XYZ file of C-alpha atoms in Angstrom:
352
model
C -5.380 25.102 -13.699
C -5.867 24.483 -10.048
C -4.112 26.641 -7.000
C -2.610 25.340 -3.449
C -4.075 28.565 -1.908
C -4.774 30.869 -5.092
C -2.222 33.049 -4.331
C 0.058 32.507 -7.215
C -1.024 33.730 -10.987
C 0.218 31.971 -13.637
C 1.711 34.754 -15.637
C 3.924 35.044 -12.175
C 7.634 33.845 -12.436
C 8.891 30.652 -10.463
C 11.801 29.351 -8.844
C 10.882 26.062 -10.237
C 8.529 24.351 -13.167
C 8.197 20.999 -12.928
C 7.137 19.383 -16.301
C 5.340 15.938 -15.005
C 2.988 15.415 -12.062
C 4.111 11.602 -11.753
C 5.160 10.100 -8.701
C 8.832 11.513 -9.281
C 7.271 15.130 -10.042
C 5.095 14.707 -7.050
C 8.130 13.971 -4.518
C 9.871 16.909 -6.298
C 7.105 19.117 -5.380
C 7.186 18.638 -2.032
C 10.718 19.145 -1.603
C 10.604 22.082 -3.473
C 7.931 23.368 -0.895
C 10.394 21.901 1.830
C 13.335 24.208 0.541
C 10.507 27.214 0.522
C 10.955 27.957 -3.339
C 7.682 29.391 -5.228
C 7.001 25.903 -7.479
C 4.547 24.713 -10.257
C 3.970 21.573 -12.374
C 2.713 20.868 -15.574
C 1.283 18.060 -16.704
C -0.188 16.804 -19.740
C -2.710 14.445 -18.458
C -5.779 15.301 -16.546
C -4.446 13.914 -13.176
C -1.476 13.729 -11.273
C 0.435 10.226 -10.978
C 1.850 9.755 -14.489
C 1.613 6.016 -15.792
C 0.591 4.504 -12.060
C -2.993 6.246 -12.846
C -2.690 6.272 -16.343
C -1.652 2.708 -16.923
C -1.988 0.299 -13.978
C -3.820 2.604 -11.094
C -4.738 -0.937 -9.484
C -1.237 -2.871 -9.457
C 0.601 -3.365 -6.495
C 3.734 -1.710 -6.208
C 6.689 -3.968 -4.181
C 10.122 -2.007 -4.299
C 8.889 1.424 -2.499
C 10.623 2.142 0.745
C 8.088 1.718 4.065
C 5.355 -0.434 1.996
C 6.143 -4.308 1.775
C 3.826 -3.397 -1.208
C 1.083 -0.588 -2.280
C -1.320 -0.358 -4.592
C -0.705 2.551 -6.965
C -3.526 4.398 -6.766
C -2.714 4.658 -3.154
C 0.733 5.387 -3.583
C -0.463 8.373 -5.589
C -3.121 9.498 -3.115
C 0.063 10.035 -0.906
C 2.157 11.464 -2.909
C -0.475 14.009 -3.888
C -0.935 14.729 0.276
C 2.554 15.217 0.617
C 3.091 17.525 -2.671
C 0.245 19.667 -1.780
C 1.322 20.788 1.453
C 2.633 23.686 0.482
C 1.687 26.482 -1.439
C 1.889 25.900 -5.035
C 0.603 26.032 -9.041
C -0.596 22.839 -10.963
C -1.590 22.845 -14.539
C -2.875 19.608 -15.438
C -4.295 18.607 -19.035
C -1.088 20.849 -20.574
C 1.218 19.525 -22.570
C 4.695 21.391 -22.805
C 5.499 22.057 -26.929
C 8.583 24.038 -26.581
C 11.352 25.277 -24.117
C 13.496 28.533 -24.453
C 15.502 31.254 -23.147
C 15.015 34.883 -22.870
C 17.194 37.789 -23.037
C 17.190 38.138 -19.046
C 17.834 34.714 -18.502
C 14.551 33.278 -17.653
C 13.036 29.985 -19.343
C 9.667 29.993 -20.994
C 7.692 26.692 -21.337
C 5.389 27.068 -23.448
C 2.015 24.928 -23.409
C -0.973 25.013 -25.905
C -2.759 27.336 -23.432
C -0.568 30.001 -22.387
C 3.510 30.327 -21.466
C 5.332 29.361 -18.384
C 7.773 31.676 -16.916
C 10.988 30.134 -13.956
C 13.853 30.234 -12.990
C 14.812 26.871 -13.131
C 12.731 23.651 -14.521
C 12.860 19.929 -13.204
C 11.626 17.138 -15.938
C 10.416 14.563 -14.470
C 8.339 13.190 -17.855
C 8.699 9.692 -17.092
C 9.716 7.840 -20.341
C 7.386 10.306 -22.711
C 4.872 8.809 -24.286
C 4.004 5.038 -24.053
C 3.542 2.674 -26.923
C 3.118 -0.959 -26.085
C 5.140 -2.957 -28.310
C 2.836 -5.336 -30.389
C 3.030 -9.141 -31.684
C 2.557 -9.810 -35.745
C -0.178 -12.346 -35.389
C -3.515 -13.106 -37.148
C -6.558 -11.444 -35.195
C -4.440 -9.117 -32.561
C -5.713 -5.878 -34.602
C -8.966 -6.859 -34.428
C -9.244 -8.118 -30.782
C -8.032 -5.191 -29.420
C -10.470 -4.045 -26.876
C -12.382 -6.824 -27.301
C -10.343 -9.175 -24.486
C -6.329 -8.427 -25.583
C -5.227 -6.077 -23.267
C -1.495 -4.033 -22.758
C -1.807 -2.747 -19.277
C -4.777 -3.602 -16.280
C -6.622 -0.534 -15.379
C -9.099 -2.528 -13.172
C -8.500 -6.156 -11.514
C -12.332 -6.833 -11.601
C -12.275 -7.035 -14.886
C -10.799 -10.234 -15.076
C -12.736 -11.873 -12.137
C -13.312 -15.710 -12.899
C -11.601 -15.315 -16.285
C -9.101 -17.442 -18.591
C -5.825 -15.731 -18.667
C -3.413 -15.925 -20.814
C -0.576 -13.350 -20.204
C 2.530 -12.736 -22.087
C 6.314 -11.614 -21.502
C 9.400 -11.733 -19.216
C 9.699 -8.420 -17.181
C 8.391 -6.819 -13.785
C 5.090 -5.790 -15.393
C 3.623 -9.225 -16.509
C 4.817 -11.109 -13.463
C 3.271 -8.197 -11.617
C -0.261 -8.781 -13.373
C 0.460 -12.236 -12.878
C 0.887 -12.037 -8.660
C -2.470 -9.355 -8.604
C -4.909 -11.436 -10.855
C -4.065 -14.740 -9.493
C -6.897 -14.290 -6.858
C -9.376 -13.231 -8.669
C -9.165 -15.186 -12.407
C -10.571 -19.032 -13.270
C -7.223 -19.709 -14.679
C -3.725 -17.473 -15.548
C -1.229 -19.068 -17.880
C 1.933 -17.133 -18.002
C 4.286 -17.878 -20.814
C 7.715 -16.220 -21.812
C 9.888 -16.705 -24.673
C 13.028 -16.792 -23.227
C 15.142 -19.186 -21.194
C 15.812 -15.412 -18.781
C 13.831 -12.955 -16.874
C 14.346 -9.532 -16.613
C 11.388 -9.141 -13.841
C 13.090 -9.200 -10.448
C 13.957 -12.659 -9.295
C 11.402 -12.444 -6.035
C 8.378 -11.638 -8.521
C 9.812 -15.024 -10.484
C 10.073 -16.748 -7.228
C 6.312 -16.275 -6.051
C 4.716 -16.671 -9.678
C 6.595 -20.084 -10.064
C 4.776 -20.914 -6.297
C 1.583 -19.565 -6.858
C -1.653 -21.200 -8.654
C -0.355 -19.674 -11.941
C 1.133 -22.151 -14.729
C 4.331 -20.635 -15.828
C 5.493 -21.872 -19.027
C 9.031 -21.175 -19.724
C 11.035 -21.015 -21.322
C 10.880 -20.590 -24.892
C 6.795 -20.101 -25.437
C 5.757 -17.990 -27.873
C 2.139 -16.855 -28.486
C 1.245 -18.173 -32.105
C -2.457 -17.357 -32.579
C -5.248 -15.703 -31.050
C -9.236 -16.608 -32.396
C -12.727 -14.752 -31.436
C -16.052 -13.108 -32.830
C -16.924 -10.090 -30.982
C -13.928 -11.012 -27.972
C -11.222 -13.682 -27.913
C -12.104 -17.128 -27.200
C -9.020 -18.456 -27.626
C -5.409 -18.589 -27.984
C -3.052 -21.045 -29.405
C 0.734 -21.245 -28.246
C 4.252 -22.698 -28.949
C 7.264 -24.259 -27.340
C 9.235 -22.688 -30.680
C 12.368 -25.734 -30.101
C 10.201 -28.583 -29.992
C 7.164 -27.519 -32.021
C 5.123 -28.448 -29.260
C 1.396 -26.539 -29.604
C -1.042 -26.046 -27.487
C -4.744 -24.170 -27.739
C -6.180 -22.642 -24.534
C -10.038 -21.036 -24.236
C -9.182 -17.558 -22.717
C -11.001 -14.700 -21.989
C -8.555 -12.483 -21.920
C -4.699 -11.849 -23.470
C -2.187 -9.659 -21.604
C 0.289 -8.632 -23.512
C 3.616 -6.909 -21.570
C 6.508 -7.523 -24.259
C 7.839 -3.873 -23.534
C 7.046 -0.523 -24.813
C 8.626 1.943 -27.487
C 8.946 5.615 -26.176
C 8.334 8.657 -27.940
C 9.710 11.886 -26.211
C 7.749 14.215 -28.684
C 8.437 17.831 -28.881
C 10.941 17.116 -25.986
C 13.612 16.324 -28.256
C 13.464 19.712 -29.693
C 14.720 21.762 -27.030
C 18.142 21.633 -27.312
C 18.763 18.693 -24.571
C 21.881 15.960 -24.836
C 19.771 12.722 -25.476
C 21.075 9.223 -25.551
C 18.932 6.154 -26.519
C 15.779 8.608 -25.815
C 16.957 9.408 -22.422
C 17.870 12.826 -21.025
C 21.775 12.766 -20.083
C 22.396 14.675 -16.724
C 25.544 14.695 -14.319
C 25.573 13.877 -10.715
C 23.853 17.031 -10.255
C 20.995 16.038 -12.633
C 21.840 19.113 -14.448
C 21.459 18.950 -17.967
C 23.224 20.508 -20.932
C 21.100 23.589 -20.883
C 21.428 25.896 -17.573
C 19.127 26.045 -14.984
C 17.226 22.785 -16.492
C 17.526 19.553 -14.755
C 15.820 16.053 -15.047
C 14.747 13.478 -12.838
C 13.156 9.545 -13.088
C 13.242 6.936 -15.870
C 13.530 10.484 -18.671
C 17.288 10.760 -17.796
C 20.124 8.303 -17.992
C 24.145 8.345 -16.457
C 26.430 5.295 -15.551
C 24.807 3.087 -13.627
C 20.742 4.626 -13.701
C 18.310 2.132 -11.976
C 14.760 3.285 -13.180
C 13.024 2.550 -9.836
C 10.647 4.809 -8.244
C 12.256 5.165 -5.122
C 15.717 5.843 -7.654
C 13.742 8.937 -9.204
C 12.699 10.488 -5.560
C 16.196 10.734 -4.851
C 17.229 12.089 -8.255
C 14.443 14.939 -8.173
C 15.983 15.836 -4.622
C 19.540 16.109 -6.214
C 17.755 18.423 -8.337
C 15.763 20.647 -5.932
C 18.646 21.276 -3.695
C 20.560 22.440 -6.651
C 18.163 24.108 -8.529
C 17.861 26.411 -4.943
C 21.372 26.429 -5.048
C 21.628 28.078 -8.917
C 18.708 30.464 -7.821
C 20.346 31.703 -4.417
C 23.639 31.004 -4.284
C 23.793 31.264 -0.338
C 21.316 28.227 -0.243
C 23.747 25.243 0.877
C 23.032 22.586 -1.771
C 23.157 20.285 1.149
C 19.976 21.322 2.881
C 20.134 19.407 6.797
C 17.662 16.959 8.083
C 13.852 16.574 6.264
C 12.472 17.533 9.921
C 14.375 20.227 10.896
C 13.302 22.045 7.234
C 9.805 21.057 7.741
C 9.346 22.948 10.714
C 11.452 26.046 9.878
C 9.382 26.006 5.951
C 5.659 26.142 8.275
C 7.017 28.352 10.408
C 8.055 30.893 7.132
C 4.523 29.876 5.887
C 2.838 31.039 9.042
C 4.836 34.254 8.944
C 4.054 34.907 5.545
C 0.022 34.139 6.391
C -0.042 36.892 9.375
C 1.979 39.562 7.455
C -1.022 39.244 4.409
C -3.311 39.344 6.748
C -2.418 42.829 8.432
């Protein structure tokens, strides 16, 4: 466990828990320090930024307000900056097992290491646990590690390579636009005659050096010894094949989630999403959700969506724990100033 300023135990009680240090947990931070609440975050990896450090720390991220794009590593860097700020609690490499209620009101999260005692709690767990999906084809198993690949941890890796990546969505257009300067060769194929990447990513694939195959090409077979050498495809309505030497197979045909022992505390789920309102308040008092975990009419799971979600639920988790808080808290510089100014107060009057 690591302090802001070490003034805050961990048996203490919070205003807030946040359960995820992702980007969405990281903007909630901060705007819990903005609306002066005593805050902490748990997360079960051993770093803050959720799947951008976990799964693609060195992809560039487009549809974030103020950065035409950003590389997510950086984006986290940021983030981090602007969560820290204030004072505040973050236990990273815990993972939250269980969720309850006690007989004054309070809710316990409880970790493998010790219990977490607030007033409110904000879950911001992304989608839960990743699990790419996987192809049923001869050699995948074994290859594994050995040149087929589900996300891109480091772009290096596949300097002056043979690329082959697969699938339709943001992600492997994404890997598509960040490898094309450094790799031999990329071929890019996708099964279907639709995308459901963003039609800008499609756009700048289709004119970069990258041979797009679409649509309707399907990844048959995949051959190596000790790493793939290479891969043989299909245009699956004429029959057409083709065999390409690769060094390397992407595959980004979408993930299943698994919320884990999320689903047993008492939360309204749909399709492995948390349901909230327009509050982001969920079923269970004093517990709301933020980011790509929750779902309502009309959810967009964008970064920039989830910032404004965790807000939502910041201002009206302050609300639930003070009712005199306005939900509604005035402009982001005004509150800066007056929440150092209460920090500055609170400095000199410990230091008397």
């Amino acid at each position: 466990m690591t302090g802001g300023n070490g003034q805050y135990n961990s048996a203490d009680l919070f205003d807030i828990c946040f359960v995820g240090a992702g980007p969405v947990g990281l903007y909630g931070m901060y705007y819990a320090g903005l609306r002066m609440t005593k805050f902490k975050v748990i997360d079960m990896l051993g770093e803050v930024g959720g799947g951008l450090m976990a799964l693609y720390p060195e992809k560039y991220i487009y549809d974030v307000a103020g950065f035409p794009k950003v590389m997510a590593k950086e984006l986290t860097r940021l983030m981090e900056k602007q969560a820290t700020q204030y004072p505040h609690t973050m236990c990273l490499g815990e993972k939250v097992l269980d969720l309850r209620r006690t007989g004054d009101g309070i809710l316990e999260l409880e970790t493998e290491h010790q219990v977490h005692r607030s007033k409110t709690v904000v879950i911001c767990a992304g989608m839960g646990a990743y699990v790419p999906k996987r192809l049923d084809i001869p050699n995948l198993t074994e290859l594994e590690g050995a040149g087929v690949y589900y996300f891109v941890r480091r772009i290096e890796d596949f300097r002056d390579k043979n690329v082959l990546i697969v699938g339709g969505g943001d992600g492997a257009f994404d890997y598509s636009m960040m490898l094309a300067p450094v790799a031999r060769s990329i071929t890019h194929i996708h099964r279907n005659d639709f995308f459901s990447a963003h039609e800008d990513s499609v756009r700048k694939v289709r004119e970069s050096s990258v041979r797009l195959l679409v649509p309707f090409w399907e990844l048959k077979q995949i051959e190596g010894d000790d790493w793939v050498r290479r891969a043989t495809i299909v245009q699956s309505q004429t029959g057409e094949q083709e065999q390409l030497d690769v060094d390397a197979v992407i595959l980004n045909i979408g993930f299943l989630t698994n919320l884990g022992p999320l689903e047993e505390w008492g939360l309204a789920l749909d399709n492995n999403a948390i349901k909230v309102d327009s509050r982001m308040r969920t079923n269970i008092e004093g517990v709301y959700a933020a980011g790509d975990i929750v779902t309502y009419d009309g959810k967009l799971k964008l970064i920039s969506t989830g910032c404004g979600e965790v807000a939502v639920a910041v201002n009206n988790a302050k609300s639930f724990i003070d009712p005199r808080a306005k939900v509604s808290p005035g402009h982001s510089t005004e509150k800066h100033l007056m929440a150092k100014r209460k920090l500055k107060r609170r400095a000199e009057k410990e230091n008397e």
